mmCIF file of C-alpha atoms and ligand atoms in Angstrom:
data_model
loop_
_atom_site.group_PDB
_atom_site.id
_atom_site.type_symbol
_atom_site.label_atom_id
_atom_site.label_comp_id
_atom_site.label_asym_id
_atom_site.label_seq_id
_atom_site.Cartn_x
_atom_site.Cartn_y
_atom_site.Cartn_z
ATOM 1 C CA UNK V 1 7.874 -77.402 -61.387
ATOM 2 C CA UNK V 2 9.886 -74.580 -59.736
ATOM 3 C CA UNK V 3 9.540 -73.784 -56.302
ATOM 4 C CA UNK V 4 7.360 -70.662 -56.221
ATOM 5 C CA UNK V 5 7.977 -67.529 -54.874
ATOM 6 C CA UNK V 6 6.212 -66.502 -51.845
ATOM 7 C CA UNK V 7 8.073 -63.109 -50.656
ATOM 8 C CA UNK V 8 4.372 -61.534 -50.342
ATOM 9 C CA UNK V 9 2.793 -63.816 -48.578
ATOM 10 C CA UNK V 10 2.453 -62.933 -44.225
ATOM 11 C CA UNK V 11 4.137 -65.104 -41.776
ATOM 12 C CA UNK V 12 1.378 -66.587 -40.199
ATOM 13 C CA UNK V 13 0.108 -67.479 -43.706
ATOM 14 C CA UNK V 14 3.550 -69.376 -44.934
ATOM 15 C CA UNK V 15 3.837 -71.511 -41.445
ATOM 16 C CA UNK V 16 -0.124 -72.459 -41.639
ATOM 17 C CA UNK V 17 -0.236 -75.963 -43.187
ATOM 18 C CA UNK V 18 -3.915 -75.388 -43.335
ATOM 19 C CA UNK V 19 -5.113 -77.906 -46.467
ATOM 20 C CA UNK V 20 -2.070 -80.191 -45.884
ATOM 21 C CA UNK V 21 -2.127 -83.971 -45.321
ATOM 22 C CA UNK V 22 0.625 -85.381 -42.737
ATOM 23 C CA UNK V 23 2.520 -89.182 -42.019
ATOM 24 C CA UNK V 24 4.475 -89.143 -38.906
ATOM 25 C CA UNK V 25 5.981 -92.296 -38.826
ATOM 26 C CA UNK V 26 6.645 -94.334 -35.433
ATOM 27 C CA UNK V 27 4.666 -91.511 -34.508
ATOM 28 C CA UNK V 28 2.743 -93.078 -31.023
ATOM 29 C CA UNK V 29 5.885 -91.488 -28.681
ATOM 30 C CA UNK V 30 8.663 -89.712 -28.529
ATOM 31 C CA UNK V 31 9.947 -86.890 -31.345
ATOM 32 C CA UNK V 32 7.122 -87.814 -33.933
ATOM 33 C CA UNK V 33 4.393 -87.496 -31.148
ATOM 34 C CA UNK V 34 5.734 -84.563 -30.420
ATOM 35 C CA UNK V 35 5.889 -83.467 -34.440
ATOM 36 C CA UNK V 36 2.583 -85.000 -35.264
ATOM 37 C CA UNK V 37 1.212 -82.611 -32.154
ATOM 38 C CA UNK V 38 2.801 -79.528 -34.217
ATOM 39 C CA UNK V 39 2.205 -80.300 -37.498
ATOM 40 C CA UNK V 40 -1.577 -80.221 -36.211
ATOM 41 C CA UNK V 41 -1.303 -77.210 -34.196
ATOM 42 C CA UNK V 42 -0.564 -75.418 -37.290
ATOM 43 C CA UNK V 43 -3.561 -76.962 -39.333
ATOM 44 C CA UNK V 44 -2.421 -79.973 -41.374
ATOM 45 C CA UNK V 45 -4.486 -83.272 -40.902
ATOM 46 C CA UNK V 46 -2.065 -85.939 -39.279
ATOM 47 C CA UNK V 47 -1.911 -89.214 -39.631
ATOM 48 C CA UNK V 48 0.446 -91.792 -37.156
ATOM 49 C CA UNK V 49 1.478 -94.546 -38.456
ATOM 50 C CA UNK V 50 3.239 -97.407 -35.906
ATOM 51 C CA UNK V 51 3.636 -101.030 -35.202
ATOM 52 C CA UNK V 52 1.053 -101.386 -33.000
ATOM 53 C CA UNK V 53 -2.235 -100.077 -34.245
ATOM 54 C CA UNK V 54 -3.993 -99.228 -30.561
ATOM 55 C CA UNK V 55 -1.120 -97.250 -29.905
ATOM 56 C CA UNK V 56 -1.236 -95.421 -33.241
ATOM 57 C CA UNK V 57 -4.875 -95.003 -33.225
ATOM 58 C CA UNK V 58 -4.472 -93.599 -29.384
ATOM 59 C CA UNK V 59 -1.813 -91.183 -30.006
ATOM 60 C CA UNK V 60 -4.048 -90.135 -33.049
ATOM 61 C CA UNK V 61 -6.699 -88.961 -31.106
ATOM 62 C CA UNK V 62 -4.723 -87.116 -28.840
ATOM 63 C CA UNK V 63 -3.618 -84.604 -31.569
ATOM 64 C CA UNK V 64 -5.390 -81.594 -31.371
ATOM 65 C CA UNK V 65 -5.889 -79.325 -34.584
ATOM 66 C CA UNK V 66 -8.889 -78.691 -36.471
ATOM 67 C CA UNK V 67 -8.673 -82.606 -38.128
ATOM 68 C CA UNK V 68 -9.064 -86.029 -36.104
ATOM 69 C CA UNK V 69 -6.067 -87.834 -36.423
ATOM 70 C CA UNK V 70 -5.885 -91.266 -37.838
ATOM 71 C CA UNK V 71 -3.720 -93.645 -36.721
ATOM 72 C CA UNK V 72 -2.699 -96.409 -38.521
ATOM 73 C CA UNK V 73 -0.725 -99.930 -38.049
ATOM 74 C CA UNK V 74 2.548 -99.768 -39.856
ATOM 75 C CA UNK V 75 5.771 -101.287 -39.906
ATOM 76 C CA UNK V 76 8.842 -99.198 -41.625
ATOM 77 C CA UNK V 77 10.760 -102.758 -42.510
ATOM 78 C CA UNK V 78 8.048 -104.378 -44.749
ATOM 79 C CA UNK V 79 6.967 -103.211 -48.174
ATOM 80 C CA UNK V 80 3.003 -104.225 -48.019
ATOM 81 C CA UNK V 81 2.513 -102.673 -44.373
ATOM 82 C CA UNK V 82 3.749 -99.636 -45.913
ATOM 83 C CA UNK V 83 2.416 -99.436 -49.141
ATOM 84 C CA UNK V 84 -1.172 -100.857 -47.330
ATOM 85 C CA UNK V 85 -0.812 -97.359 -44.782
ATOM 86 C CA UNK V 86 0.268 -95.138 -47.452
ATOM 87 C CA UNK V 87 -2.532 -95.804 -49.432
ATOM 88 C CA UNK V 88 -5.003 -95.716 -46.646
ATOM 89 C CA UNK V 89 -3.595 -92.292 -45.092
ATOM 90 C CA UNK V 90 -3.975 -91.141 -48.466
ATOM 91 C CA UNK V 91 -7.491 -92.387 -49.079
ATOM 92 C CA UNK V 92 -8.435 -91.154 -45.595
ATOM 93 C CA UNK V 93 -7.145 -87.737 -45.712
ATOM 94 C CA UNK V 94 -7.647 -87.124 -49.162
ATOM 95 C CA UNK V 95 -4.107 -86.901 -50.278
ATOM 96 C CA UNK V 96 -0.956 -86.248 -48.514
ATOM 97 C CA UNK V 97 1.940 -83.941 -49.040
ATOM 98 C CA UNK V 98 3.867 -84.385 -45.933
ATOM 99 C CA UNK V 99 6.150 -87.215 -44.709
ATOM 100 C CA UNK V 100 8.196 -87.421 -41.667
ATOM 101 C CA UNK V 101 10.416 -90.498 -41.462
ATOM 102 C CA UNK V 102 10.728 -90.825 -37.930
ATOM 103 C CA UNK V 103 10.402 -94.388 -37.243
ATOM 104 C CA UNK V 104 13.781 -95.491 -35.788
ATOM 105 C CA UNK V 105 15.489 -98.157 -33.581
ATOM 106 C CA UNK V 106 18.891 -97.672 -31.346
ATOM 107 C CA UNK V 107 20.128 -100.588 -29.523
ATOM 108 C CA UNK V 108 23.694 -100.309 -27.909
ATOM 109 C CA UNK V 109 25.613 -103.023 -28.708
ATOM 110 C CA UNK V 110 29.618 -103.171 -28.812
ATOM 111 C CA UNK V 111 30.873 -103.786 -32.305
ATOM 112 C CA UNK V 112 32.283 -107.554 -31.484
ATOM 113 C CA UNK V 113 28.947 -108.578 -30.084
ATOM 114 C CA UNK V 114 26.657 -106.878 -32.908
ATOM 115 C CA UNK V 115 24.859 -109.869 -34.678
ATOM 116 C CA UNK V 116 23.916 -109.686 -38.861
ATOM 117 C CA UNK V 117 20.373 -109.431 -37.727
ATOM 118 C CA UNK V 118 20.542 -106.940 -34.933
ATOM 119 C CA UNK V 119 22.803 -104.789 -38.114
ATOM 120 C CA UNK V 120 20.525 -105.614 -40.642
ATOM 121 C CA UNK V 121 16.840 -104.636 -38.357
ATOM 122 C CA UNK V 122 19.090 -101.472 -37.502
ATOM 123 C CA UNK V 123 19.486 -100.797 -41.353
ATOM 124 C CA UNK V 124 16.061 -102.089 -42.597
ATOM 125 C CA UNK V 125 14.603 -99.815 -40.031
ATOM 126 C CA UNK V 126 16.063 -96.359 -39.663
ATOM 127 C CA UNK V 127 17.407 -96.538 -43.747
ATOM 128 C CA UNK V 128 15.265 -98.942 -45.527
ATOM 129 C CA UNK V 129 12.164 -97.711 -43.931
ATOM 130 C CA UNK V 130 13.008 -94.091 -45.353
ATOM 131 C CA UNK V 131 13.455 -95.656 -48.313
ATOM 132 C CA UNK V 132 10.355 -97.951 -48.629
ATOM 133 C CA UNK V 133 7.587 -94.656 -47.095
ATOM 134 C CA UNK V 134 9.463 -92.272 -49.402
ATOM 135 C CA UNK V 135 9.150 -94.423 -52.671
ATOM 136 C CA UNK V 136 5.386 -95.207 -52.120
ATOM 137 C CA UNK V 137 4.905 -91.460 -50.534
ATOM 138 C CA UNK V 138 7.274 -89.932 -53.262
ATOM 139 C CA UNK V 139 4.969 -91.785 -55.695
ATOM 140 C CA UNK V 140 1.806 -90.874 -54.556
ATOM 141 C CA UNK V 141 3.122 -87.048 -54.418
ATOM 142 C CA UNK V 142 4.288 -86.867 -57.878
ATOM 143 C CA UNK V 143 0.710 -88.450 -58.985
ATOM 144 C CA UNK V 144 -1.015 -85.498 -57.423
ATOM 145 C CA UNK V 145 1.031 -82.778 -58.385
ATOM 146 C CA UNK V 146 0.845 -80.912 -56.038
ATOM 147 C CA UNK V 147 4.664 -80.793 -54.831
ATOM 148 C CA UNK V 148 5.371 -82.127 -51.211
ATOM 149 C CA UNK V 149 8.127 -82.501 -48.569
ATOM 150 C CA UNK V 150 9.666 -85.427 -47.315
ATOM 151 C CA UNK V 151 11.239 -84.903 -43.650
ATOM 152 C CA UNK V 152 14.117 -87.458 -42.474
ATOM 153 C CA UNK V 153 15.023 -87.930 -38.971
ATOM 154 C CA UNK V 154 19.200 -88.342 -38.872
ATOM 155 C CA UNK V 155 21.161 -87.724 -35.595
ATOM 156 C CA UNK V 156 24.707 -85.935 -34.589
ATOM 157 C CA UNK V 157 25.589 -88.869 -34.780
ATOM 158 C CA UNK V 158 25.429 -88.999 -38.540
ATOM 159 C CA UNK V 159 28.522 -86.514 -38.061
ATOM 160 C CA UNK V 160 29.841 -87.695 -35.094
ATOM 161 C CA UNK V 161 29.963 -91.046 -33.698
ATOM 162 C CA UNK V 162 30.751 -89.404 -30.310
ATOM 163 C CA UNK V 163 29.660 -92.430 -28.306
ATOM 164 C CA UNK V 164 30.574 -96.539 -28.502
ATOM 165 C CA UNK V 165 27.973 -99.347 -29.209
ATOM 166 C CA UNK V 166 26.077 -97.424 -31.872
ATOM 167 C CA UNK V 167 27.892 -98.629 -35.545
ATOM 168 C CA UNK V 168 24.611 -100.188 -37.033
ATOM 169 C CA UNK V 169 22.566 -96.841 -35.409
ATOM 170 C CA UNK V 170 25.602 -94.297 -36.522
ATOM 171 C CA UNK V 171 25.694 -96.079 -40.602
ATOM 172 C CA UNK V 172 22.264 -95.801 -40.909
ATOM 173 C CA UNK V 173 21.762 -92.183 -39.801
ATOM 174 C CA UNK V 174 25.337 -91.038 -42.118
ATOM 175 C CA UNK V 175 23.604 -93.004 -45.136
ATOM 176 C CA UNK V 176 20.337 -91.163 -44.332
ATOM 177 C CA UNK V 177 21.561 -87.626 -44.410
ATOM 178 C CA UNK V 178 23.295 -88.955 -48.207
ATOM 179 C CA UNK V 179 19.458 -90.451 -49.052
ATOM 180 C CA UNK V 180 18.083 -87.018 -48.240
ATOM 181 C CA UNK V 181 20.459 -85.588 -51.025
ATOM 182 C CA UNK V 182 19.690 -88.082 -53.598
ATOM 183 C CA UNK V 183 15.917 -87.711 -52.615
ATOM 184 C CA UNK V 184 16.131 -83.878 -53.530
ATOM 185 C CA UNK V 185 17.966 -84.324 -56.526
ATOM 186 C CA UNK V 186 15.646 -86.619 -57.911
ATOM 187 C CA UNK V 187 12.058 -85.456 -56.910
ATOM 188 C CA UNK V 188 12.800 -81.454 -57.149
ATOM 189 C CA UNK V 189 11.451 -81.892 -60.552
ATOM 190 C CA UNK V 190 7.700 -82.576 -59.130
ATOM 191 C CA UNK V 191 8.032 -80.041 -56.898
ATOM 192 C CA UNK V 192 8.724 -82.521 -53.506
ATOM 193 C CA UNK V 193 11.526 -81.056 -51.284
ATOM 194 C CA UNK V 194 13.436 -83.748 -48.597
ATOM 195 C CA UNK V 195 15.091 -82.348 -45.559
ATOM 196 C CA UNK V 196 16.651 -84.374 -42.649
ATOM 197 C CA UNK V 197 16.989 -82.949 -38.678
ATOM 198 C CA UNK V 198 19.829 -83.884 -37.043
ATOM 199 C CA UNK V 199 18.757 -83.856 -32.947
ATOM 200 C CA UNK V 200 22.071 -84.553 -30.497
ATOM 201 C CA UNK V 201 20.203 -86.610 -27.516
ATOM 202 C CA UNK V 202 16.702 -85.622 -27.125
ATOM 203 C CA UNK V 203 14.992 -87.265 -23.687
ATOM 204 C CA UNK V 204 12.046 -89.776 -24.971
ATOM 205 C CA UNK V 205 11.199 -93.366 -24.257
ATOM 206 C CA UNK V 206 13.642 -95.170 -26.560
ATOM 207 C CA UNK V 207 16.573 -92.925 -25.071
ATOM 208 C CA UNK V 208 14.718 -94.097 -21.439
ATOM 209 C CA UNK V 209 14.646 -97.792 -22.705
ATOM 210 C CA UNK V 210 18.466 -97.373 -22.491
ATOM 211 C CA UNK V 211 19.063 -96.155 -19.452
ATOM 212 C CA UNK V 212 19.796 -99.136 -17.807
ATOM 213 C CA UNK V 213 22.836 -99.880 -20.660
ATOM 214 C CA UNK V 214 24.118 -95.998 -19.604
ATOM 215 C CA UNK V 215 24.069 -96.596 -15.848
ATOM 216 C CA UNK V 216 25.524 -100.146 -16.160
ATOM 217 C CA UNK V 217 28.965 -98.684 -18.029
ATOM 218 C CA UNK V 218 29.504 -95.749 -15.321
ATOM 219 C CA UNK V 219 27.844 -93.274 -17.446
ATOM 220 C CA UNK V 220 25.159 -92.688 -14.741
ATOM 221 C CA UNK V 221 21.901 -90.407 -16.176
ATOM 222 C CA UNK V 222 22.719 -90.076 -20.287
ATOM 223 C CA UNK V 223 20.909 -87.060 -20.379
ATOM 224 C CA UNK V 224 22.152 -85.242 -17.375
ATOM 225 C CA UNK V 225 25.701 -86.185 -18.690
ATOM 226 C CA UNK V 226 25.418 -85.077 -21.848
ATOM 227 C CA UNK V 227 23.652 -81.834 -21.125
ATOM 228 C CA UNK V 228 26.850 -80.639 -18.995
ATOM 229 C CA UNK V 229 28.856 -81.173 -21.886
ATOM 230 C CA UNK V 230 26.580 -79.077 -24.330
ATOM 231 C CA UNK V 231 26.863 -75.101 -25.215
ATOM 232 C CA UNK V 232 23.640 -74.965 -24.438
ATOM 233 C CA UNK V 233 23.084 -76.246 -21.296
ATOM 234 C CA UNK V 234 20.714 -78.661 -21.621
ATOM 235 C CA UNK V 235 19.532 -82.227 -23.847
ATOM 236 C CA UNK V 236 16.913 -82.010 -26.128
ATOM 237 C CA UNK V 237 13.144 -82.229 -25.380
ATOM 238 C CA UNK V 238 10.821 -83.997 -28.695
ATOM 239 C CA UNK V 239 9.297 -80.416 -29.136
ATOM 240 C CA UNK V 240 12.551 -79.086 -29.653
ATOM 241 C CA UNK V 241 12.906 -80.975 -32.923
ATOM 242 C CA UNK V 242 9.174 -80.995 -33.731
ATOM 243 C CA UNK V 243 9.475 -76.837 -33.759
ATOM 244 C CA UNK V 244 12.043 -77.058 -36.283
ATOM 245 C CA UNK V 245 9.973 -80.288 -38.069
ATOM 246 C CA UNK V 246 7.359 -77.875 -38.185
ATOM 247 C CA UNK V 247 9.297 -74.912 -39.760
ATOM 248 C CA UNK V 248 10.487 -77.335 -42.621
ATOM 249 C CA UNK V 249 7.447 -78.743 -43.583
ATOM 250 C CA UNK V 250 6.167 -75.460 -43.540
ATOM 251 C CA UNK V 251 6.249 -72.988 -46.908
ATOM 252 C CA UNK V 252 8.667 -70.446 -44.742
ATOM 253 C CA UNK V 253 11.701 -73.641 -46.124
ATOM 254 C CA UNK V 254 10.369 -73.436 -49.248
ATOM 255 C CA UNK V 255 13.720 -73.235 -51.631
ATOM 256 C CA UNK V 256 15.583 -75.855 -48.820
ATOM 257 C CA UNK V 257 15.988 -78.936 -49.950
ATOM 258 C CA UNK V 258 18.826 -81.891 -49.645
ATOM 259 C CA UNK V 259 20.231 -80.466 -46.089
ATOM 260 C CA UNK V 260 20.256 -81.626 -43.135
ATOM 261 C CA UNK V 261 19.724 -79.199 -40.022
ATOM 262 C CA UNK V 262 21.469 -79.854 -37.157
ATOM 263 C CA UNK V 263 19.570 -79.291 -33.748
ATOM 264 C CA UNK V 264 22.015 -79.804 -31.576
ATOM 265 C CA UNK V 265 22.299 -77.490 -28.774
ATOM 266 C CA UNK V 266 26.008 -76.735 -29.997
ATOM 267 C CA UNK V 267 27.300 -80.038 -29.707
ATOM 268 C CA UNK V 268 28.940 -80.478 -33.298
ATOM 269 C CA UNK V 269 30.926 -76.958 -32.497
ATOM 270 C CA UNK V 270 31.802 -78.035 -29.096
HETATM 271 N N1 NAD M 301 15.940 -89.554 -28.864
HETATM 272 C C1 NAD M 301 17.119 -89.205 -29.327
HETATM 273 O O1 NAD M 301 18.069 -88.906 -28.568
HETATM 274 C C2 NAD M 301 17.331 -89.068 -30.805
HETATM 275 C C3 NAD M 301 18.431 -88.326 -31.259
HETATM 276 C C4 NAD M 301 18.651 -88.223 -32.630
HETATM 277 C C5 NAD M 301 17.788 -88.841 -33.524
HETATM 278 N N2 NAD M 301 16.727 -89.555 -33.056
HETATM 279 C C6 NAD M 301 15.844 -90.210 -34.036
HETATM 280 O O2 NAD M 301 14.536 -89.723 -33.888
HETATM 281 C C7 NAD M 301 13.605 -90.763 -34.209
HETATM 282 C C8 NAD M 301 12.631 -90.944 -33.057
HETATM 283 O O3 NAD M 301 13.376 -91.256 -31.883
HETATM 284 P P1 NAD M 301 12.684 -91.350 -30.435
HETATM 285 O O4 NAD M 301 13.773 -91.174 -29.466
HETATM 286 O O5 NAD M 301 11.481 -90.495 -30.399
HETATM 287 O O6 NAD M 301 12.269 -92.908 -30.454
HETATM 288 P P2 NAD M 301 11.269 -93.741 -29.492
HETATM 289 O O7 NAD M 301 11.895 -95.084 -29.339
HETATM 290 O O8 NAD M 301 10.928 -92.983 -28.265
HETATM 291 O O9 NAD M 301 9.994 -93.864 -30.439
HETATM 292 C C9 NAD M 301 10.149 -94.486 -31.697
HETATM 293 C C10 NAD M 301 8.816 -94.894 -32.264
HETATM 294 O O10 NAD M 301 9.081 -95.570 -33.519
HETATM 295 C C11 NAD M 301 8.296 -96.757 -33.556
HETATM 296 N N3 NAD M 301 8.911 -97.766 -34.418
HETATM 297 C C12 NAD M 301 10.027 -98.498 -34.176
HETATM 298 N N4 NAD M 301 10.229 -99.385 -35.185
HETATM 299 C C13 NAD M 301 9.224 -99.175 -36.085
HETATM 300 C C14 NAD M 301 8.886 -99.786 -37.316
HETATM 301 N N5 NAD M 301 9.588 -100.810 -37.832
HETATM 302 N N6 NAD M 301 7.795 -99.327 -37.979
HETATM 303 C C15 NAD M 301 7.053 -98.307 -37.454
HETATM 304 N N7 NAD M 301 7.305 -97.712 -36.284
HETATM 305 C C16 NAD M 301 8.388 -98.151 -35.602
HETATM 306 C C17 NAD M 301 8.198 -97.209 -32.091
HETATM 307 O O11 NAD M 301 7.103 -98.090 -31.898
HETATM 308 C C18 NAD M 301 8.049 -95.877 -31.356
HETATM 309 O O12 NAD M 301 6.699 -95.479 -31.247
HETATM 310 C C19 NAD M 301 14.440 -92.009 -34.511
HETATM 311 O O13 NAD M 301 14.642 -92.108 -35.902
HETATM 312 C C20 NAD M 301 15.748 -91.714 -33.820
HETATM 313 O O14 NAD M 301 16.841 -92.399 -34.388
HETATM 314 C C21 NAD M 301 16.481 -89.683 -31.718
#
């Protein structure tokens, strides 16, 4: 299926997602709240999917948009909660043609002290749970026929691992921005693009969780330290990378496919 042309088509007509069907996953907080808010604002119907289901279900109906969100219990590392959520959200909403793989762990731990398991949930989570929502999602996609867009949520530090304590976190965003390719190669043919974002340090509960770690080694306030370093000025906020989530999943990216887009405030050309 090539990707259509849509050079005569208005602006506000090829960012509307109007008709579309949305998974934000780990999508209760932080950047995919903050995604699954946008993707609504600009008309799809959004469903979150995260480990605990109150949470999901809460952050669901705090979307706004012209659909009630559904939220939905899900967990990125096992094959049945997926394929039980993907098949729901899809039931629910009557199809679905966008994923964003947001779901994502990052625990600091010095390379000595990392454990298999702590590498392994890492892995499993921020990798293999692209991998499990994209096969069932891809799947379901390529049934419908209608084309699609998978959305992958790397880091800067897929490109550089500017800061210690992160191996498991900095492996598993490198070998997502290489899954992205792979995805694009393989499911162009049915029409189903797969983009990654690349955010340097955006300020959300999981980079809060940390804090403690950052103060403890000197580092004082991550995100006031890193936003003196950046060209920019500042670290990111989650609607910072949901604006450009937004723009992907949108039919304005409609021949991108297989890159990664860095968001980064200038910190890879610093
Ligand atoms: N915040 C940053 O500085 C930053 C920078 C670059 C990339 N990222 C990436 O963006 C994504 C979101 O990060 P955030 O900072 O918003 O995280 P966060 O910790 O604030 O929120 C993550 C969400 O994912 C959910 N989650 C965790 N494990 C899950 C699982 N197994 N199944 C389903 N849901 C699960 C959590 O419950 C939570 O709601 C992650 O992939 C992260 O690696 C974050």
């Amino acid at each position: 299926m090539p990707a259509p042309d849509v050079s005569d088509r208005s602006l506000t007509d090829l960012l509307s997602l109007r008709g579309r069907r949305a998974l934000v996953t780990g999508g209760a907080k932080g950047i995919g709240l903050a995604a699954a808010t946008r993707l609504a604002e600009a008309g799809a119907a959004v469903a979150i999917g995260d480990l605990d289901k109150g949470e999901a279900e809460e952050a669901a109906a705090g979307l706004g948009g012209e659909y009630a969100g559904l939220g939905v219990a899900l967990d990125v590392t096992d094959t049945e909660s997926v394929n039980t959520a993907v098949h729901r959200v899809r039931d629910e909403l009557g199809g679905l043609e966008i994923l964003v793989n947001n779901a994502g762990v990052f625990p600091i731990t010095p390379l000595f002290d990392t454990t298999d398991e702590q590498w392994d949930k890492v892995l499993s989570t921020n990798l293999g749970g692209a991998f499990r929502c994209s096969r069932e999602v891809g799947r379901v996609m390529a049934e419908a026929g209608n084309g699609g867009v998978i959305i992958n949520l790397a880091s800067t530090q897929a490109f550089r691992a500017g800061a210690g304590g992160l191996s498991a976190y900095t492996s598993s965003k490198g070998a997502l921005v290489a899954f992205t390719q792979a995805l694009a190669v393989e499911l162009g043919a049915f029409g189903i693009r797969a983009v990654a974002v690349a955010p340097t340090v955006v300020d959300t509960p999981g980079v809060q969780a940390n804090m403690p770690i950052f103060e403890a080694a000197g580092v004082g306030d991550l995100i006031a330290a890193i936003s003196a370093q950046l060209p920019l000025g500042r670290a990111g906020v989650p609607d910072d990378v949901a604006r450009v989530i937004t723009f992907l999943a949108s039919d304005l990216a409609v021949l991108v496919t297989g890159q990664t887009i860095v968001v980064d405030a200038g910190q890879l050309s610093a």
